[in-house]
Amino acid sequence: LTVGVVRESLPGERRVALVPRLVDRLVRRGLRVVVEPGAGAGVLLADSVFEQAGAEIGDAWQAGIVLKVAPPTADEVARLKRGAVLIGFLKPLSDVDGIAALDRAGVTAFAVESIPRITRAQAMDALSSQSSVAGYRAVLLAADRLIRFFPMLTTAAGTVPPANVLVLGAGVAGLQALATAKRLGSRPTGYDVRPEVADQVRSVGANWLDLGIEAVGEGGYARELTEEERAEQQRRLTEAITRFDVVITTALVPGRKAPTLVTEEAVRGMPAGAVVVDLAGESGGNCELTEPGKDVVVHDVTICSPLNLPAEMPGHASELYARNLTELVELLVDGDGGLAIDFADEIVAGACVAGRERGAA
Ligand code: NAD
């Protein structure tokens, strides 16, 4: 069985789905690894480095298992073999047409977004590994755009107080943002509608903002707020946000438009030169003034909405992602490197978003 590592075509996507360090691990499982020429270019990994690690350079699209980062384009789906397995970020909840196209092409597709968030699947959890990168990078972006220091400084020219940073949504990205903001010397505060994360927020050295609104949903995720809860949350947040130099937003509800947490009124109340980094841009944004993919300045506040922060730090993002995919591949093959898809397995069944019938047959 061949594992194919293809070159990403999405503009700005510099990650690669497998790194040389993990080629040998798949080869030892009895798999052949074929890498498309230039697949590692975005992370400065030459084809020869993959070859030295035991991979072949060739047509990776014809492999039995194809590893990808971004969802395939229609042309790319046409290059896949019928009966192939595809693994990647496939946007299963929003790209209904893309998933249907994979199904029609006879591809058994596994979306990393759909891997259940259970303990046994932690090593495969690409949402978490890439969210960590995004949370970290969001803070660096905020620090870069802010017109003042993050840390407290005592200098001959005067004392600078630390920046106040608020992170809305304390999931994986949010917690990493809080930890990074703390390391940069700012005074971070975290907020979420899942009260159980308060201790996690405090454990990274941040304060917990308690607004008295709880919304715990299924599978450890938040639920959507009711109309009344939403209005109350916005009112309380608008009041709280005036104290912060930086607001980083990461709040998502699976399959829904991202909740609006930062209203225009809240932005107007922030200090001049403040920064909002909205990580929910792809799902509509958490800030009312967000323009997905752009930086805008409104009421003297810079609002950034980067759409693919992990691709801006492709080295470690790829390494972590490759480890996630390798674990999933190992779950899909038997001891001799043959395909062995067990739909009785909760992870396999949860992650499979197309071609399940054929895969089971
Ligand atoms: P996510 O990206 O879906 O959402 C980010 C955060 O936004 C979440 O913490 C969510 O509660 C919050 N949020 C949603 N609506 C909000 C609102 N209106 N106001 C404020 N905050 C709001 O979340 P995630 O980072 O993917 O994490 C989801 C869950 O999965 C968490 O419970 C996390 O601990 C869990 N998880 C479990 C494992 C595991 O293996 N057990 C691994 C990773 C994550």
PDB file of C-alpha atoms in Angstrom, residues 85-305:
ATOM      1  CA  VAL A  85      -8.361   6.952   1.152  1.00  0.00           C
ATOM      2  CA  LEU A  86      -7.948  10.710   1.623  1.00  0.00           C
ATOM      3  CA  ILE A  87      -7.017  12.303   4.961  1.00  0.00           C
ATOM      4  CA  GLY A  88      -6.952  16.048   5.591  1.00  0.00           C
ATOM      5  CA  PHE A  89      -8.805  19.151   6.748  1.00  0.00           C
ATOM      6  CA  LEU A  90     -11.937  18.652   4.621  1.00  0.00           C
ATOM      7  CA  LYS A  91     -14.400  21.143   6.192  1.00  0.00           C
ATOM      8  CA  PRO A  92     -17.046  18.443   6.680  1.00  0.00           C
ATOM      9  CA  LEU A  93     -19.588  20.779   8.294  1.00  0.00           C
ATOM     10  CA  SER A  94     -19.347  23.632   5.790  1.00  0.00           C
ATOM     11  CA  ASP A  95     -18.178  22.195   2.445  1.00  0.00           C
ATOM     12  CA  VAL A  96     -21.110  19.926   1.664  1.00  0.00           C
ATOM     13  CA  ASP A  97     -20.402  19.987  -2.106  1.00  0.00           C
ATOM     14  CA  GLY A  98     -16.743  19.097  -1.626  1.00  0.00           C
ATOM     15  CA  ILE A  99     -17.625  16.105   0.528  1.00  0.00           C
ATOM     16  CA  ALA A 100     -20.276  14.971  -1.987  1.00  0.00           C
ATOM     17  CA  ALA A 101     -17.674  15.191  -4.787  1.00  0.00           C
ATOM     18  CA  LEU A 102     -15.331  12.910  -2.831  1.00  0.00           C
ATOM     19  CA  ASP A 103     -18.174  10.466  -2.299  1.00  0.00           C
ATOM     20  CA  ARG A 104     -18.970  10.445  -6.041  1.00  0.00           C
ATOM     21  CA  ALA A 105     -15.288   9.921  -6.861  1.00  0.00           C
ATOM     22  CA  GLY A 106     -15.332   6.720  -4.802  1.00  0.00           C
ATOM     23  CA  VAL A 107     -12.915   8.119  -2.215  1.00  0.00           C
ATOM     24  CA  THR A 108     -13.064   7.101   1.442  1.00  0.00           C
ATOM     25  CA  ALA A 109     -12.393  10.417   3.116  1.00  0.00           C
ATOM     26  CA  PHE A 110     -11.349  11.080   6.707  1.00  0.00           C
ATOM     27  CA  ALA A 111     -11.694  14.661   7.947  1.00  0.00           C
ATOM     28  CA  VAL A 112      -9.352  15.450  10.803  1.00  0.00           C
ATOM     29  CA  GLU A 113     -11.953  17.929  12.087  1.00  0.00           C
ATOM     30  CA  SER A 114     -14.307  15.002  12.757  1.00  0.00           C
ATOM     31  CA  ILE A 115     -11.925  12.914  14.863  1.00  0.00           C
ATOM     32  CA  PRO A 116     -13.713  12.481  18.212  1.00  0.00           C
ATOM     33  CA  ARG A 117     -12.130  14.522  21.043  1.00  0.00           C
ATOM     34  CA  ILE A 118     -11.520  11.432  23.180  1.00  0.00           C
ATOM     35  CA  THR A 119      -8.390  10.549  25.126  1.00  0.00           C
ATOM     36  CA  ARG A 120      -7.357   7.722  22.754  1.00  0.00           C
ATOM     37  CA  ALA A 121      -7.479  10.115  19.796  1.00  0.00           C
ATOM     38  CA  GLN A 122      -5.412  12.872  21.386  1.00  0.00           C
ATOM     39  CA  ALA A 123      -2.269  12.086  19.363  1.00  0.00           C
ATOM     40  CA  MET A 124      -4.349  12.403  16.148  1.00  0.00           C
ATOM     41  CA  ASP A 125      -6.045  15.633  17.153  1.00  0.00           C
ATOM     42  CA  ALA A 126      -5.029  17.966  14.343  1.00  0.00           C
ATOM     43  CA  LEU A 127      -7.593  20.586  15.370  1.00  0.00           C
ATOM     44  CA  SER A 128      -5.724  20.901  18.655  1.00  0.00           C
ATOM     45  CA  SER A 129      -2.204  20.892  17.220  1.00  0.00           C
ATOM     46  CA  GLN A 130      -3.026  23.555  14.635  1.00  0.00           C
ATOM     47  CA  SER A 131      -5.125  25.606  17.087  1.00  0.00           C
ATOM     48  CA  SER A 132      -2.096  25.773  19.372  1.00  0.00           C
ATOM     49  CA  VAL A 133      -0.065  27.260  16.539  1.00  0.00           C
ATOM     50  CA  ALA A 134      -2.864  29.725  15.744  1.00  0.00           C
ATOM     51  CA  GLY A 135      -3.203  30.827  19.386  1.00  0.00           C
ATOM     52  CA  TYR A 136       0.532  31.414  19.681  1.00  0.00           C
ATOM     53  CA  ARG A 137       0.762  33.314  16.404  1.00  0.00           C
ATOM     54  CA  ALA A 138      -2.296  35.436  17.229  1.00  0.00           C
ATOM     55  CA  VAL A 139      -0.486  36.887  20.233  1.00  0.00           C
ATOM     56  CA  LEU A 140       2.648  37.640  18.213  1.00  0.00           C
ATOM     57  CA  LEU A 141       0.471  39.376  15.624  1.00  0.00           C
ATOM     58  CA  ALA A 142      -1.253  41.436  18.332  1.00  0.00           C
ATOM     59  CA  ALA A 143       2.084  42.389  19.887  1.00  0.00           C
ATOM     60  CA  ASP A 144       3.357  43.423  16.470  1.00  0.00           C
ATOM     61  CA  ARG A 145       0.357  45.680  15.745  1.00  0.00           C
ATOM     62  CA  LEU A 146      -0.013  47.179  19.247  1.00  0.00           C
ATOM     63  CA  ILE A 147       1.414  50.664  19.642  1.00  0.00           C
ATOM     64  CA  ARG A 148       2.743  49.875  23.129  1.00  0.00           C
ATOM     65  CA  PHE A 149       4.777  47.246  25.018  1.00  0.00           C
ATOM     66  CA  PHE A 150       3.381  43.928  26.238  1.00  0.00           C
ATOM     67  CA  PRO A 151       5.637  43.610  29.330  1.00  0.00           C
ATOM     68  CA  MET A 152       6.072  45.900  32.277  1.00  0.00           C
ATOM     69  CA  LEU A 153       9.297  47.863  31.998  1.00  0.00           C
ATOM     70  CA  THR A 154      11.111  49.922  34.559  1.00  0.00           C
ATOM     71  CA  THR A 155      13.546  52.171  32.756  1.00  0.00           C
ATOM     72  CA  ALA A 156      15.442  55.393  33.353  1.00  0.00           C
ATOM     73  CA  ALA A 157      12.945  57.018  31.000  1.00  0.00           C
ATOM     74  CA  GLY A 158       9.979  55.910  33.036  1.00  0.00           C
ATOM     75  CA  THR A 159       7.889  52.903  34.008  1.00  0.00           C
ATOM     76  CA  VAL A 160       5.658  51.118  31.527  1.00  0.00           C
ATOM     77  CA  PRO A 161       2.722  49.115  32.896  1.00  0.00           C
ATOM     78  CA  PRO A 162       2.023  45.703  31.294  1.00  0.00           C
ATOM     79  CA  ALA A 163      -0.540  45.470  28.492  1.00  0.00           C
ATOM     80  CA  ASN A 164      -3.928  44.041  29.424  1.00  0.00           C
ATOM     81  CA  VAL A 165      -4.856  41.163  27.118  1.00  0.00           C
ATOM     82  CA  LEU A 166      -8.293  39.543  26.983  1.00  0.00           C
ATOM     83  CA  VAL A 167      -8.787  36.178  25.282  1.00  0.00           C
ATOM     84  CA  LEU A 168     -12.385  35.268  24.462  1.00  0.00           C
ATOM     85  CA  GLY A 169     -12.895  31.522  24.111  1.00  0.00           C
ATOM     86  CA  ALA A 170     -10.491  29.434  26.197  1.00  0.00           C
ATOM     87  CA  GLY A 171     -10.324  26.260  24.120  1.00  0.00           C
ATOM     88  CA  VAL A 172      -7.039  25.007  22.696  1.00  0.00           C
ATOM     89  CA  ALA A 173      -6.201  28.191  20.743  1.00  0.00           C
ATOM     90  CA  GLY A 174      -7.361  30.451  23.563  1.00  0.00           C
ATOM     91  CA  LEU A 175      -5.307  28.700  26.243  1.00  0.00           C
ATOM     92  CA  GLN A 176      -2.191  28.823  24.085  1.00  0.00           C
ATOM     93  CA  ALA A 177      -2.841  32.524  23.441  1.00  0.00           C
ATOM     94  CA  LEU A 178      -3.162  33.162  27.181  1.00  0.00           C
ATOM     95  CA  ALA A 179       0.049  31.257  27.932  1.00  0.00           C
ATOM     96  CA  THR A 180       1.908  33.119  25.189  1.00  0.00           C
ATOM     97  CA  ALA A 181       0.576  36.509  26.315  1.00  0.00           C
ATOM     98  CA  LYS A 182       1.770  35.678  29.836  1.00  0.00           C
ATOM     99  CA  ARG A 183       5.237  34.689  28.582  1.00  0.00           C
ATOM    100  CA  LEU A 184       5.483  38.022  26.755  1.00  0.00           C
ATOM    101  CA  GLY A 185       4.944  39.774  30.066  1.00  0.00           C
ATOM    102  CA  SER A 186       1.409  41.078  29.587  1.00  0.00           C
ATOM    103  CA  ARG A 187      -1.445  40.707  32.062  1.00  0.00           C
ATOM    104  CA  PRO A 188      -3.761  38.125  30.430  1.00  0.00           C
ATOM    105  CA  THR A 189      -7.415  37.404  31.213  1.00  0.00           C
ATOM    106  CA  GLY A 190      -9.473  34.549  29.794  1.00  0.00           C
ATOM    107  CA  TYR A 191     -13.197  34.148  29.261  1.00  0.00           C
ATOM    108  CA  ASP A 192     -15.395  31.251  28.098  1.00  0.00           C
ATOM    109  CA  VAL A 193     -18.962  30.016  28.464  1.00  0.00           C
ATOM    110  CA  ARG A 194     -17.681  26.629  29.669  1.00  0.00           C
ATOM    111  CA  PRO A 195     -17.047  27.190  33.386  1.00  0.00           C
ATOM    112  CA  GLU A 196     -14.804  24.119  33.669  1.00  0.00           C
ATOM    113  CA  VAL A 197     -12.027  25.930  31.794  1.00  0.00           C
ATOM    114  CA  ALA A 198     -11.624  28.536  34.556  1.00  0.00           C
ATOM    115  CA  ASP A 199      -9.004  26.372  36.292  1.00  0.00           C
ATOM    116  CA  GLN A 200      -7.141  25.804  33.011  1.00  0.00           C
ATOM    117  CA  VAL A 201      -7.070  29.569  32.425  1.00  0.00           C
ATOM    118  CA  ARG A 202      -5.674  30.159  35.902  1.00  0.00           C
ATOM    119  CA  SER A 203      -3.126  27.352  35.467  1.00  0.00           C
ATOM    120  CA  VAL A 204      -1.390  29.282  32.654  1.00  0.00           C
ATOM    121  CA  GLY A 205      -1.108  32.328  34.912  1.00  0.00           C
ATOM    122  CA  ALA A 206      -4.099  34.249  33.555  1.00  0.00           C
ATOM    123  CA  ASN A 207      -7.077  35.826  35.313  1.00  0.00           C
ATOM    124  CA  TRP A 208     -10.573  34.435  34.764  1.00  0.00           C
ATOM    125  CA  LEU A 209     -13.337  36.799  33.681  1.00  0.00           C
ATOM    126  CA  ASP A 210     -16.622  35.587  35.128  1.00  0.00           C
ATOM    127  CA  LEU A 211     -19.675  37.008  33.358  1.00  0.00           C
ATOM    128  CA  GLY A 212     -22.115  34.519  34.839  1.00  0.00           C
ATOM    129  CA  ILE A 213     -23.214  33.019  31.508  1.00  0.00           C
ATOM    130  CA  GLU A 214     -22.735  29.267  31.037  1.00  0.00           C
ATOM    131  CA  ALA A 215     -23.407  27.336  27.826  1.00  0.00           C
ATOM    132  CA  VAL A 216     -22.065  23.792  27.878  1.00  0.00           C
ATOM    133  CA  GLY A 217     -23.078  21.726  24.837  1.00  0.00           C
ATOM    134  CA  GLU A 218     -22.360  18.242  23.550  1.00  0.00           C
ATOM    135  CA  GLY A 219     -19.001  16.483  23.201  1.00  0.00           C
ATOM    136  CA  GLY A 220     -17.193  19.013  25.395  1.00  0.00           C
ATOM    137  CA  TYR A 221     -18.048  21.888  23.046  1.00  0.00           C
ATOM    138  CA  ALA A 222     -20.007  25.044  23.802  1.00  0.00           C
ATOM    139  CA  ARG A 223     -23.636  25.361  22.677  1.00  0.00           C
ATOM    140  CA  GLU A 224     -25.074  28.341  20.851  1.00  0.00           C
ATOM    141  CA  LEU A 225     -26.468  30.988  23.212  1.00  0.00           C
ATOM    142  CA  THR A 226     -30.147  31.934  23.210  1.00  0.00           C
ATOM    143  CA  GLU A 227     -31.088  35.399  21.948  1.00  0.00           C
ATOM    144  CA  GLU A 228     -31.392  36.718  25.509  1.00  0.00           C
ATOM    145  CA  GLU A 229     -28.133  35.186  26.676  1.00  0.00           C
ATOM    146  CA  ARG A 230     -26.386  36.623  23.638  1.00  0.00           C
ATOM    147  CA  ALA A 231     -27.635  40.148  24.315  1.00  0.00           C
ATOM    148  CA  GLU A 232     -26.628  39.892  27.970  1.00  0.00           C
ATOM    149  CA  GLN A 233     -23.190  38.516  27.065  1.00  0.00           C
ATOM    150  CA  GLN A 234     -22.572  41.332  24.585  1.00  0.00           C
ATOM    151  CA  ARG A 235     -23.671  43.936  27.132  1.00  0.00           C
ATOM    152  CA  ARG A 236     -21.357  42.597  29.853  1.00  0.00           C
ATOM    153  CA  LEU A 237     -18.444  42.101  27.472  1.00  0.00           C
ATOM    154  CA  THR A 238     -18.793  45.605  26.029  1.00  0.00           C
ATOM    155  CA  GLU A 239     -18.351  46.942  29.532  1.00  0.00           C
ATOM    156  CA  ALA A 240     -15.369  44.662  30.307  1.00  0.00           C
ATOM    157  CA  ILE A 241     -13.534  45.186  27.018  1.00  0.00           C
ATOM    158  CA  THR A 242     -12.888  48.908  27.655  1.00  0.00           C
ATOM    159  CA  ARG A 243     -10.144  47.843  30.109  1.00  0.00           C
ATOM    160  CA  PHE A 244      -8.098  45.926  27.514  1.00  0.00           C
ATOM    161  CA  ASP A 245      -5.356  46.920  25.075  1.00  0.00           C
ATOM    162  CA  VAL A 246      -5.650  43.629  23.183  1.00  0.00           C
ATOM    163  CA  VAL A 247      -8.599  41.310  22.595  1.00  0.00           C
ATOM    164  CA  ILE A 248      -7.972  37.936  20.964  1.00  0.00           C
ATOM    165  CA  THR A 249     -11.112  36.052  20.009  1.00  0.00           C
ATOM    166  CA  THR A 250     -11.289  32.305  19.382  1.00  0.00           C
ATOM    167  CA  ALA A 251     -14.939  31.437  20.125  1.00  0.00           C
ATOM    168  CA  LEU A 252     -16.490  28.785  17.896  1.00  0.00           C
ATOM    169  CA  VAL A 253     -19.569  26.585  18.005  1.00  0.00           C
ATOM    170  CA  PRO A 254     -19.200  23.550  15.690  1.00  0.00           C
ATOM    171  CA  GLY A 255     -21.231  23.910  12.482  1.00  0.00           C
ATOM    172  CA  ARG A 256     -22.589  27.376  13.379  1.00  0.00           C
ATOM    173  CA  LYS A 257     -21.703  30.935  12.576  1.00  0.00           C
ATOM    174  CA  ALA A 258     -19.203  32.173  15.158  1.00  0.00           C
ATOM    175  CA  PRO A 259     -20.870  34.110  18.013  1.00  0.00           C
ATOM    176  CA  THR A 260     -20.560  37.918  17.969  1.00  0.00           C
ATOM    177  CA  LEU A 261     -18.741  38.784  21.171  1.00  0.00           C
ATOM    178  CA  VAL A 262     -17.151  42.140  20.307  1.00  0.00           C
ATOM    179  CA  THR A 263     -19.643  44.722  19.094  1.00  0.00           C
ATOM    180  CA  GLU A 264     -18.823  48.006  17.362  1.00  0.00           C
ATOM    181  CA  GLU A 265     -19.718  49.754  20.625  1.00  0.00           C
ATOM    182  CA  ALA A 266     -17.136  47.606  22.441  1.00  0.00           C
ATOM    183  CA  VAL A 267     -14.451  48.547  19.889  1.00  0.00           C
ATOM    184  CA  ARG A 268     -15.346  52.228  20.297  1.00  0.00           C
ATOM    185  CA  GLY A 269     -14.748  51.859  24.034  1.00  0.00           C
ATOM    186  CA  MET A 270     -11.229  50.408  23.650  1.00  0.00           C
ATOM    187  CA  PRO A 271      -8.131  52.614  24.080  1.00  0.00           C
ATOM    188  CA  ALA A 272      -6.808  54.255  20.890  1.00  0.00           C
ATOM    189  CA  GLY A 273      -4.161  52.020  19.315  1.00  0.00           C
ATOM    190  CA  ALA A 274      -5.704  48.841  20.741  1.00  0.00           C
ATOM    191  CA  VAL A 275      -5.788  45.622  18.730  1.00  0.00           C
ATOM    192  CA  VAL A 276      -8.378  42.913  18.134  1.00  0.00           C
ATOM    193  CA  VAL A 277      -7.179  39.646  16.587  1.00  0.00           C
ATOM    194  CA  ASP A 278     -10.185  37.612  15.476  1.00  0.00           C
ATOM    195  CA  LEU A 279      -9.359  33.939  14.912  1.00  0.00           C
ATOM    196  CA  ALA A 280     -12.955  33.082  14.020  1.00  0.00           C
ATOM    197  CA  GLY A 281     -12.917  34.975  10.702  1.00  0.00           C
ATOM    198  CA  GLU A 282     -13.505  31.871   8.624  1.00  0.00           C
ATOM    199  CA  SER A 283     -16.745  31.219  10.539  1.00  0.00           C
ATOM    200  CA  GLY A 284     -17.941  34.818  10.235  1.00  0.00           C
ATOM    201  CA  GLY A 285     -15.843  36.359  13.010  1.00  0.00           C
ATOM    202  CA  ASN A 286     -16.358  37.119  16.707  1.00  0.00           C
ATOM    203  CA  CYS A 287     -16.093  40.876  16.160  1.00  0.00           C
ATOM    204  CA  GLU A 288     -18.842  42.807  14.419  1.00  0.00           C
ATOM    205  CA  LEU A 289     -16.257  44.835  12.445  1.00  0.00           C
ATOM    206  CA  THR A 290     -14.131  41.888  11.295  1.00  0.00           C
ATOM    207  CA  GLU A 291     -13.417  41.630   7.586  1.00  0.00           C
ATOM    208  CA  PRO A 292     -12.199  38.042   7.158  1.00  0.00           C
ATOM    209  CA  GLY A 293      -8.641  37.902   5.830  1.00  0.00           C
ATOM    210  CA  LYS A 294      -8.024  41.640   6.293  1.00  0.00           C
ATOM    211  CA  ASP A 295      -6.640  44.174   8.766  1.00  0.00           C
ATOM    212  CA  VAL A 296      -8.976  47.140   9.242  1.00  0.00           C
ATOM    213  CA  VAL A 297      -8.713  50.186  11.509  1.00  0.00           C
ATOM    214  CA  VAL A 298     -11.989  51.396  13.006  1.00  0.00           C
ATOM    215  CA  HIS A 299     -12.346  53.897  15.885  1.00  0.00           C
ATOM    216  CA  ASP A 300      -8.501  53.877  16.119  1.00  0.00           C
ATOM    217  CA  VAL A 301      -8.502  50.136  16.851  1.00  0.00           C
ATOM    218  CA  THR A 302      -6.781  47.665  14.522  1.00  0.00           C
ATOM    219  CA  ILE A 303      -8.896  44.581  13.828  1.00  0.00           C
ATOM    220  CA  CYS A 304      -6.984  41.681  12.261  1.00  0.00           C
ATOM    221  CA  SER A 305      -8.616  38.567  10.893  1.00  0.00           C
TER     222      SER A 305
END
